[in-house]
PDB file of N, CA and C in Angstrom:
ATOM      1  N   MET A1053       2.994   1.469  37.213  1.00 83.00           N
ATOM      2  CA  MET A1053       2.231   0.440  36.412  1.00 83.00           C
ATOM      3  C   MET A1053       3.144  -0.592  35.916  1.00 83.00           C
ATOM      4  N   TYR A1054       4.257  -0.299  35.087  1.00 93.00           N
ATOM      5  CA  TYR A1054       5.293  -1.198  34.665  1.00 93.00           C
ATOM      6  C   TYR A1054       6.522  -1.260  35.656  1.00 93.00           C
ATOM      7  N   GLU A1055       7.138  -2.285  35.593  1.00 96.00           N
ATOM      8  CA  GLU A1055       8.311  -2.473  36.389  1.00 96.00           C
ATOM      9  C   GLU A1055       9.397  -3.018  35.528  1.00 96.00           C
ATOM     10  N   ASP A1056      10.755  -2.703  35.770  1.00 97.00           N
ATOM     11  CA  ASP A1056      11.787  -3.319  35.075  1.00 97.00           C
ATOM     12  C   ASP A1056      11.739  -4.910  35.453  1.00 97.00           C
ATOM     13  N   LYS A1057      12.002  -5.712  34.157  1.00 96.00           N
ATOM     14  CA  LYS A1057      12.068  -7.026  34.319  1.00 96.00           C
ATOM     15  C   LYS A1057      13.558  -7.527  33.910  1.00 96.00           C
ATOM     16  N   THR A1058      14.027  -8.405  34.544  1.00 97.00           N
ATOM     17  CA  THR A1058      15.482  -9.103  34.109  1.00 97.00           C
ATOM     18  C   THR A1058      15.095 -10.340  33.394  1.00 97.00           C
ATOM     19  N   LEU A1059      15.542 -10.267  31.798  1.00 97.00           N
ATOM     20  CA  LEU A1059      15.256 -11.281  30.985  1.00 97.00           C
ATOM     21  C   LEU A1059      16.501 -12.050  30.734  1.00 97.00           C
ATOM     22  N   ILE A1060      16.488 -13.380  30.203  1.00 97.00           N
ATOM     23  CA  ILE A1060      17.723 -14.085  29.753  1.00 97.00           C
ATOM     24  C   ILE A1060      17.506 -14.203  28.237  1.00 97.00           C
ATOM     25  N   CYS A1061      18.748 -13.658  27.571  1.00 97.00           N
ATOM     26  CA  CYS A1061      18.961 -13.594  26.122  1.00 97.00           C
ATOM     27  C   CYS A1061      18.885 -15.185  25.618  1.00 97.00           C
ATOM     28  N   LYS A1062      18.063 -15.454  24.700  1.00 97.00           N
ATOM     29  CA  LYS A1062      18.058 -16.783  24.067  1.00 97.00           C
ATOM     30  C   LYS A1062      19.131 -17.152  23.267  1.00 97.00           C
ATOM     31  N   ASP A1063      20.127 -16.229  22.794  1.00 95.00           N
ATOM     32  CA  ASP A1063      21.244 -16.467  21.935  1.00 95.00           C
ATOM     33  C   ASP A1063      22.391 -16.648  22.630  1.00 95.00           C
ATOM     34  N   CYS A1064      22.624 -15.626  23.633  1.00 96.00           N
ATOM     35  CA  CYS A1064      23.924 -15.567  24.479  1.00 96.00           C
ATOM     36  C   CYS A1064      23.659 -16.077  25.699  1.00 96.00           C
ATOM     37  N   GLY A1065      22.522 -16.005  26.232  1.00 96.00           N
ATOM     38  CA  GLY A1065      22.585 -16.427  27.657  1.00 96.00           C
ATOM     39  C   GLY A1065      22.730 -15.378  28.814  1.00 96.00           C
ATOM     40  N   ALA A1066      23.076 -14.218  28.338  1.00 96.00           N
ATOM     41  CA  ALA A1066      23.169 -12.982  29.335  1.00 96.00           C
ATOM     42  C   ALA A1066      21.871 -12.530  29.738  1.00 96.00           C
ATOM     43  N   GLU A1067      21.907 -11.869  30.986  1.00 97.00           N
ATOM     44  CA  GLU A1067      20.611 -11.245  31.479  1.00 97.00           C
ATOM     45  C   GLU A1067      20.782  -9.886  30.801  1.00 97.00           C
ATOM     46  N   PHE A1068      19.588  -9.505  30.660  1.00 97.00           N
ATOM     47  CA  PHE A1068      19.357  -7.931  30.195  1.00 97.00           C
ATOM     48  C   PHE A1068      18.267  -7.605  30.831  1.00 97.00           C
ATOM     49  N   VAL A1069      18.048  -6.134  31.012  1.00 97.00           N
ATOM     50  CA  VAL A1069      16.753  -5.429  31.567  1.00 97.00           C
ATOM     51  C   VAL A1069      15.824  -5.091  30.505  1.00 97.00           C
ATOM     52  N   PHE A1070      14.558  -5.420  30.783  1.00 97.00           N
ATOM     53  CA  PHE A1070      13.375  -4.965  29.911  1.00 97.00           C
ATOM     54  C   PHE A1070      12.850  -4.022  30.889  1.00 97.00           C
ATOM     55  N   THR A1071      13.120  -2.583  30.554  1.00 96.00           N
ATOM     56  CA  THR A1071      12.801  -1.478  31.395  1.00 96.00           C
ATOM     57  C   THR A1071      11.217  -1.301  31.124  1.00 96.00           C
ATOM     58  N   ALA A1072      10.980  -0.453  32.208  1.00 96.00           N
ATOM     59  CA  ALA A1072       9.458  -0.144  32.187  1.00 96.00           C
ATOM     60  C   ALA A1072       9.149   0.793  31.021  1.00 96.00           C
ATOM     61  N   GLY A1073       9.929   1.502  30.564  1.00 96.00           N
ATOM     62  CA  GLY A1073       9.734   2.640  29.645  1.00 96.00           C
ATOM     63  C   GLY A1073       9.576   1.577  28.054  1.00 96.00           C
ATOM     64  N   GLU A1074      10.469   0.544  28.075  1.00 96.00           N
ATOM     65  CA  GLU A1074      10.393  -0.308  27.079  1.00 96.00           C
ATOM     66  C   GLU A1074       9.116  -1.332  26.997  1.00 96.00           C
ATOM     67  N   GLN A1075       8.649  -1.650  28.303  1.00 96.00           N
ATOM     68  CA  GLN A1075       7.445  -2.255  28.256  1.00 96.00           C
ATOM     69  C   GLN A1075       6.188  -1.242  27.865  1.00 96.00           C
ATOM     70  N   GLU A1076       6.261  -0.061  28.353  1.00 96.00           N
ATOM     71  CA  GLU A1076       5.090   0.756  27.718  1.00 96.00           C
ATOM     72  C   GLU A1076       5.189   0.912  26.221  1.00 96.00           C
ATOM     73  N   PHE A1077       6.406   1.047  25.589  1.00 96.00           N
ATOM     74  CA  PHE A1077       6.530   1.335  24.129  1.00 96.00           C
ATOM     75  C   PHE A1077       5.863   0.039  23.616  1.00 96.00           C
ATOM     76  N   TYR A1078       6.164  -1.135  24.068  1.00 96.00           N
ATOM     77  CA  TYR A1078       5.814  -2.440  23.458  1.00 96.00           C
ATOM     78  C   TYR A1078       4.300  -2.459  23.574  1.00 96.00           C
ATOM     79  N   ALA A1079       3.643  -2.180  24.644  1.00 96.00           N
ATOM     80  CA  ALA A1079       2.299  -2.133  24.758  1.00 96.00           C
ATOM     81  C   ALA A1079       1.587  -1.006  23.867  1.00 96.00           C
ATOM     82  N   GLU A1080       2.267   0.162  23.666  1.00 96.00           N
ATOM     83  CA  GLU A1080       1.758   1.142  22.724  1.00 96.00           C
ATOM     84  C   GLU A1080       1.706   0.562  21.257  1.00 96.00           C
ATOM     85  N   LYS A1081       2.649  -0.132  20.942  1.00 96.00           N
ATOM     86  CA  LYS A1081       2.963  -0.585  19.430  1.00 96.00           C
ATOM     87  C   LYS A1081       1.982  -1.824  19.466  1.00 96.00           C
ATOM     88  N   GLY A1082       1.485  -2.349  20.529  1.00 96.00           N
ATOM     89  CA  GLY A1082       0.585  -3.609  20.493  1.00 96.00           C
ATOM     90  C   GLY A1082       1.423  -4.942  20.482  1.00 96.00           C
ATOM     91  N   PHE A1083       2.644  -4.921  20.761  1.00 95.00           N
ATOM     92  CA  PHE A1083       3.626  -5.982  20.876  1.00 95.00           C
ATOM     93  C   PHE A1083       3.073  -6.891  21.993  1.00 95.00           C
ATOM     94  N   VAL A1084       2.820  -8.143  21.735  1.00 94.00           N
ATOM     95  CA  VAL A1084       2.269  -8.937  23.090  1.00 94.00           C
ATOM     96  C   VAL A1084       3.464  -9.818  23.595  1.00 94.00           C
ATOM     97  N   ASN A1085       4.619 -10.194  22.664  1.00 96.00           N
ATOM     98  CA  ASN A1085       5.650 -10.837  23.297  1.00 96.00           C
ATOM     99  C   ASN A1085       6.835 -10.016  23.802  1.00 96.00           C
ATOM    100  N   GLU A1086       7.532 -10.263  24.928  1.00 96.00           N
ATOM    101  CA  GLU A1086       8.547  -9.698  25.571  1.00 96.00           C
ATOM    102  C   GLU A1086       9.855 -10.000  24.650  1.00 96.00           C
ATOM    103  N   PRO A1087      10.950  -9.026  24.534  1.00 96.00           N
ATOM    104  CA  PRO A1087      12.068  -9.474  23.741  1.00 96.00           C
ATOM    105  C   PRO A1087      12.736 -10.726  24.122  1.00 96.00           C
ATOM    106  N   GLN A1088      13.184 -11.318  23.296  1.00 96.00           N
ATOM    107  CA  GLN A1088      13.977 -12.741  23.656  1.00 96.00           C
ATOM    108  C   GLN A1088      15.469 -12.657  23.756  1.00 96.00           C
ATOM    109  N   ARG A1089      15.787 -11.269  23.098  1.00 96.00           N
ATOM    110  CA  ARG A1089      17.433 -11.086  22.787  1.00 96.00           C
ATOM    111  C   ARG A1089      17.752  -9.828  23.370  1.00 96.00           C
ATOM    112  N   CYS A1090      19.081  -9.886  23.997  1.00 95.00           N
ATOM    113  CA  CYS A1090      19.692  -8.587  24.537  1.00 95.00           C
ATOM    114  C   CYS A1090      20.071  -7.809  23.346  1.00 95.00           C
ATOM    115  N   LYS A1091      20.266  -6.334  23.545  1.00 93.00           N
ATOM    116  CA  LYS A1091      20.429  -5.252  22.624  1.00 93.00           C
ATOM    117  C   LYS A1091      21.490  -5.827  21.488  1.00 93.00           C
ATOM    118  N   SER A1092      22.575  -6.311  22.084  1.00 92.00           N
ATOM    119  CA  SER A1092      23.732  -6.697  21.251  1.00 92.00           C
ATOM    120  C   SER A1092      23.485  -7.795  20.301  1.00 92.00           C
ATOM    121  N   CYS A1093      22.863  -8.769  20.745  1.00 94.00           N
ATOM    122  CA  CYS A1093      22.294  -9.972  19.966  1.00 94.00           C
ATOM    123  C   CYS A1093      21.206  -9.355  18.839  1.00 94.00           C
ATOM    124  N   ARG A1094      20.329  -8.623  19.185  1.00 93.00           N
ATOM    125  CA  ARG A1094      19.426  -7.857  18.193  1.00 93.00           C
ATOM    126  C   ARG A1094      20.106  -7.257  17.173  1.00 93.00           C
ATOM    127  N   ASP A1095      20.912  -6.393  17.674  1.00 89.00           N
ATOM    128  CA  ASP A1095      21.821  -5.669  16.647  1.00 89.00           C
ATOM    129  C   ASP A1095      22.548  -6.630  15.732  1.00 89.00           C
ATOM    130  N   ALA A1096      23.197  -7.538  16.266  1.00 88.00           N
ATOM    131  CA  ALA A1096      23.929  -8.532  15.404  1.00 88.00           C
ATOM    132  C   ALA A1096      22.994  -9.254  14.291  1.00 88.00           C
ATOM    133  N   ARG A1097      21.770  -9.651  14.750  1.00 88.00           N
ATOM    134  CA  ARG A1097      20.819 -10.106  13.867  1.00 88.00           C
ATOM    135  C   ARG A1097      20.399  -9.232  12.797  1.00 88.00           C
ATOM    136  N   LYS A1098      20.150  -8.034  13.079  1.00 85.00           N
ATOM    137  CA  LYS A1098      19.746  -6.922  12.195  1.00 85.00           C
ATOM    138  C   LYS A1098      20.944  -6.725  10.929  1.00 85.00           C
ATOM    139  N   ASN A1099      22.132  -6.879  11.538  1.00 81.00           N
ATOM    140  CA  ASN A1099      23.172  -6.475  10.618  1.00 81.00           C
ATOM    141  C   ASN A1099      23.713  -7.703   9.898  1.00 81.00           C
ATOM    142  N   ALA A1100      23.257  -8.851  10.214  1.00 78.00           N
ATOM    143  CA  ALA A1100      23.783 -10.108   9.641  1.00 78.00           C
ATOM    144  C   ALA A1100      23.620 -10.115   8.135  1.00 78.00           C
ATOM    145  N   GLY A1101      22.407  -9.572   7.718  1.00 69.00           N
ATOM    146  CA  GLY A1101      22.061  -9.763   5.999  1.00 69.00           C
ATOM    147  C   GLY A1101      22.911  -8.501   5.367  1.00 69.00           C
ATOM    148  N   ARG A1102      23.188  -7.758   6.024  1.00 72.00           N
ATOM    149  CA  ARG A1102      24.022  -6.553   5.583  1.00 72.00           C
ATOM    150  C   ARG A1102      25.322  -6.626   4.976  1.00 72.00           C
ATOM    151  N   ASN A1103      26.108  -7.591   5.512  1.00 69.00           N
ATOM    152  CA  ASN A1103      27.510  -7.917   5.290  1.00 69.00           C
ATOM    153  C   ASN A1103      27.646  -8.905   4.272  1.00 69.00           C
ATOM    154  N   LYS A1104      26.957  -8.839   2.928  1.00 75.00           N
ATOM    155  CA  LYS A1104      27.176  -9.729   1.986  1.00 75.00           C
ATOM    156  C   LYS A1104      28.491  -9.772   1.397  1.00 75.00           C
ATOM    157  N   GLU A1105      29.028 -10.855   0.787  1.00 82.00           N
ATOM    158  CA  GLU A1105      30.376 -10.884  -0.040  1.00 82.00           C
ATOM    159  C   GLU A1105      29.840 -10.404  -1.333  1.00 82.00           C
ATOM    160  N   MET A1106      30.944  -9.437  -1.741  1.00 87.00           N
ATOM    161  CA  MET A1106      30.811  -8.966  -2.918  1.00 87.00           C
ATOM    162  C   MET A1106      31.748  -9.437  -3.999  1.00 87.00           C
ATOM    163  N   PHE A1107      31.361  -9.470  -5.101  1.00 92.00           N
ATOM    164  CA  PHE A1107      32.285 -10.148  -6.320  1.00 92.00           C
ATOM    165  C   PHE A1107      32.682  -9.152  -7.108  1.00 92.00           C
ATOM    166  N   THR A1108      33.762  -9.212  -7.815  1.00 93.00           N
ATOM    167  CA  THR A1108      34.211  -8.379  -8.825  1.00 93.00           C
ATOM    168  C   THR A1108      34.172  -8.940 -10.173  1.00 93.00           C
ATOM    169  N   ALA A1109      33.766  -8.125 -11.165  1.00 94.00           N
ATOM    170  CA  ALA A1109      33.471  -8.654 -12.502  1.00 94.00           C
ATOM    171  C   ALA A1109      33.869  -7.421 -13.397  1.00 94.00           C
ATOM    172  N   VAL A1110      33.880  -7.915 -14.723  1.00 94.00           N
ATOM    173  CA  VAL A1110      34.156  -6.811 -15.768  1.00 94.00           C
ATOM    174  C   VAL A1110      32.777  -6.515 -16.441  1.00 94.00           C
ATOM    175  N   CYS A1111      32.472  -5.061 -16.409  1.00 94.00           N
ATOM    176  CA  CYS A1111      31.304  -4.672 -17.034  1.00 94.00           C
ATOM    177  C   CYS A1111      31.166  -5.054 -18.370  1.00 94.00           C
ATOM    178  N   ALA A1112      30.049  -5.678 -18.847  1.00 94.00           N
ATOM    179  CA  ALA A1112      29.876  -6.049 -20.385  1.00 94.00           C
ATOM    180  C   ALA A1112      29.600  -4.822 -21.188  1.00 94.00           C
ATOM    181  N   ALA A1113      29.255  -3.589 -20.679  1.00 94.00           N
ATOM    182  CA  ALA A1113      29.041  -2.637 -21.511  1.00 94.00           C
ATOM    183  C   ALA A1113      30.269  -1.628 -21.807  1.00 94.00           C
ATOM    184  N   CYS A1114      30.796  -1.183 -20.455  1.00 96.00           N
ATOM    185  CA  CYS A1114      31.923  -0.140 -20.582  1.00 96.00           C
ATOM    186  C   CYS A1114      33.378  -0.835 -20.312  1.00 96.00           C
ATOM    187  N   GLY A1115      33.402  -2.070 -19.893  1.00 95.00           N
ATOM    188  CA  GLY A1115      34.747  -2.778 -19.488  1.00 95.00           C
ATOM    189  C   GLY A1115      35.266  -2.356 -18.175  1.00 95.00           C
ATOM    190  N   GLY A1116      34.576  -1.500 -17.581  1.00 94.00           N
ATOM    191  CA  GLY A1116      34.994  -1.194 -16.138  1.00 94.00           C
ATOM    192  C   GLY A1116      34.822  -2.279 -15.086  1.00 94.00           C
ATOM    193  N   GLU A1117      35.240  -1.967 -13.869  1.00 94.00           N
ATOM    194  CA  GLU A1117      34.974  -2.960 -12.827  1.00 94.00           C
ATOM    195  C   GLU A1117      33.386  -2.765 -12.414  1.00 94.00           C
ATOM    196  N   ALA A1118      33.107  -3.843 -12.091  1.00 93.00           N
ATOM    197  CA  ALA A1118      31.497  -4.091 -11.621  1.00 93.00           C
ATOM    198  C   ALA A1118      31.736  -4.779 -10.196  1.00 93.00           C
ATOM    199  N   LYS A1119      31.112  -4.332  -9.257  1.00 89.00           N
ATOM    200  CA  LYS A1119      31.023  -5.043  -7.802  1.00 89.00           C
ATOM    201  C   LYS A1119      29.702  -5.577  -7.797  1.00 89.00           C
ATOM    202  N   VAL A1120      29.487  -6.667  -7.587  1.00 89.00           N
ATOM    203  CA  VAL A1120      27.955  -7.454  -7.555  1.00 89.00           C
ATOM    204  C   VAL A1120      27.970  -8.339  -6.332  1.00 89.00           C
ATOM    205  N   PRO A1121      26.575  -8.448  -5.810  1.00 85.00           N
ATOM    206  CA  PRO A1121      26.483  -9.416  -4.610  1.00 85.00           C
ATOM    207  C   PRO A1121      26.203 -10.719  -4.913  1.00 85.00           C
ATOM    208  N   PHE A1122      26.614 -11.193  -6.064  1.00 89.00           N
ATOM    209  CA  PHE A1122      26.256 -12.592  -6.645  1.00 89.00           C
ATOM    210  C   PHE A1122      27.430 -13.068  -7.506  1.00 89.00           C
ATOM    211  N   GLN A1123      27.835 -14.529  -7.542  1.00 91.00           N
ATOM    212  CA  GLN A1123      28.758 -14.870  -8.192  1.00 91.00           C
ATOM    213  C   GLN A1123      28.549 -14.880  -9.667  1.00 91.00           C
ATOM    214  N   PRO A1124      29.300 -14.060 -10.565  1.00 93.00           N
ATOM    215  CA  PRO A1124      29.003 -13.943 -11.970  1.00 93.00           C
ATOM    216  C   PRO A1124      29.242 -15.068 -12.776  1.00 93.00           C
ATOM    217  N   ARG A1125      28.488 -15.439 -13.789  1.00 91.00           N
ATOM    218  CA  ARG A1125      28.495 -16.709 -14.553  1.00 91.00           C
ATOM    219  C   ARG A1125      28.911 -16.085 -15.911  1.00 91.00           C
ATOM    220  N   ASP A1126      29.603 -16.906 -16.529  1.00 89.00           N
ATOM    221  CA  ASP A1126      30.051 -16.601 -17.979  1.00 89.00           C
ATOM    222  C   ASP A1126      29.001 -16.492 -19.000  1.00 89.00           C
ATOM    223  N   ASP A1127      27.917 -17.078 -18.686  1.00 93.00           N
ATOM    224  CA  ASP A1127      26.788 -16.934 -19.766  1.00 93.00           C
ATOM    225  C   ASP A1127      25.990 -15.730 -19.765  1.00 93.00           C
ATOM    226  N   ARG A1128      25.974 -15.049 -18.581  1.00 92.00           N
ATOM    227  CA  ARG A1128      25.147 -13.884 -18.383  1.00 92.00           C
ATOM    228  C   ARG A1128      26.045 -12.678 -18.097  1.00 92.00           C
ATOM    229  N   PRO A1129      25.627 -11.546 -18.984  1.00 94.00           N
ATOM    230  CA  PRO A1129      26.421 -10.221 -18.813  1.00 94.00           C
ATOM    231  C   PRO A1129      26.343  -9.478 -17.305  1.00 94.00           C
ATOM    232  N   VAL A1130      27.162  -9.146 -17.042  1.00 94.00           N
ATOM    233  CA  VAL A1130      27.212  -8.137 -15.791  1.00 94.00           C
ATOM    234  C   VAL A1130      27.549  -6.735 -15.949  1.00 94.00           C
ATOM    235  N   TYR A1131      26.861  -5.805 -15.521  1.00 94.00           N
ATOM    236  CA  TYR A1131      27.029  -4.457 -15.728  1.00 94.00           C
ATOM    237  C   TYR A1131      27.499  -3.734 -14.499  1.00 94.00           C
ATOM    238  N   CYS A1132      28.357  -2.551 -14.502  1.00 91.00           N
ATOM    239  CA  CYS A1132      28.485  -1.666 -13.436  1.00 91.00           C
ATOM    240  C   CYS A1132      27.244  -1.042 -12.964  1.00 91.00           C
ATOM    241  N   SER A1133      27.272  -0.297 -11.958  1.00 90.00           N
ATOM    242  CA  SER A1133      26.283   0.487 -11.437  1.00 90.00           C
ATOM    243  C   SER A1133      25.536   1.399 -12.373  1.00 90.00           C
ATOM    244  N   GLU A1134      26.565   2.100 -13.004  1.00 91.00           N
ATOM    245  CA  GLU A1134      26.041   3.168 -14.210  1.00 91.00           C
ATOM    246  C   GLU A1134      25.542   2.423 -15.250  1.00 91.00           C
ATOM    247  N   CYS A1135      26.131   1.390 -15.761  1.00 92.00           N
ATOM    248  CA  CYS A1135      25.588   0.824 -17.053  1.00 92.00           C
ATOM    249  C   CYS A1135      24.311   0.099 -16.816  1.00 92.00           C
ATOM    250  N   PHE A1136      24.172  -0.291 -15.588  1.00 91.00           N
ATOM    251  CA  PHE A1136      23.024  -0.842 -15.210  1.00 91.00           C
ATOM    252  C   PHE A1136      21.877   0.072 -15.207  1.00 91.00           C
ATOM    253  N   ALA A1137      22.142   1.175 -14.624  1.00 90.00           N
ATOM    254  CA  ALA A1137      21.113   2.259 -14.658  1.00 90.00           C
ATOM    255  C   ALA A1137      20.797   2.579 -16.148  1.00 90.00           C
ATOM    256  N   LYS A1138      21.779   2.607 -17.030  1.00 88.00           N
ATOM    257  CA  LYS A1138      21.395   3.037 -18.291  1.00 88.00           C
ATOM    258  C   LYS A1138      20.365   1.960 -18.918  1.00 88.00           C
ATOM    259  N   GLN A1139      20.952   0.775 -18.702  1.00 84.00           N
ATOM    260  CA  GLN A1139      20.027  -0.340 -19.441  1.00 84.00           C
ATOM    261  C   GLN A1139      18.706  -0.376 -18.919  1.00 84.00           C
ATOM    262  N   LYS A1140      18.446  -0.126 -17.654  1.00 78.00           N
ATOM    263  CA  LYS A1140      17.008  -0.056 -17.068  1.00 78.00           C
ATOM    264  C   LYS A1140      16.306   1.187 -17.610  1.00 78.00           C
ATOM    265  N   GLY A1141      17.187   2.145 -17.897  1.00 77.00           N
ATOM    266  CA  GLY A1141      16.235   3.483 -18.405  1.00 77.00           C
ATOM    267  C   GLY A1141      15.924   3.269 -19.907  1.00 77.00           C
ATOM    268  N   GLU A1142      16.554   2.489 -20.542  1.00 68.00           N
ATOM    269  CA  GLU A1142      16.120   2.332 -22.158  1.00 68.00           C
ATOM    270  C   GLU A1142      14.778   1.465 -22.409  1.00 68.00           C
TER     271      GLU A1142
END
């Protein structure tokens, strides 16, 4: 019923195979569009948001080191993970 198809990745331009098994999986899930990116480009897009820059600050509660995914400002307190959890629990 399904046959392997060779597609072109829209990001890197490389050829990749959309296998019969993958096509069947897409059909079972109700996906109507074929993949537009090869596996390595899809994986790169998935992981792009996970590598956020972390900033170091001094915890306002315990004075320890706090690593946060945003640039700390002087007018707002920053808490380490433990103190933040305590703050939310109160």
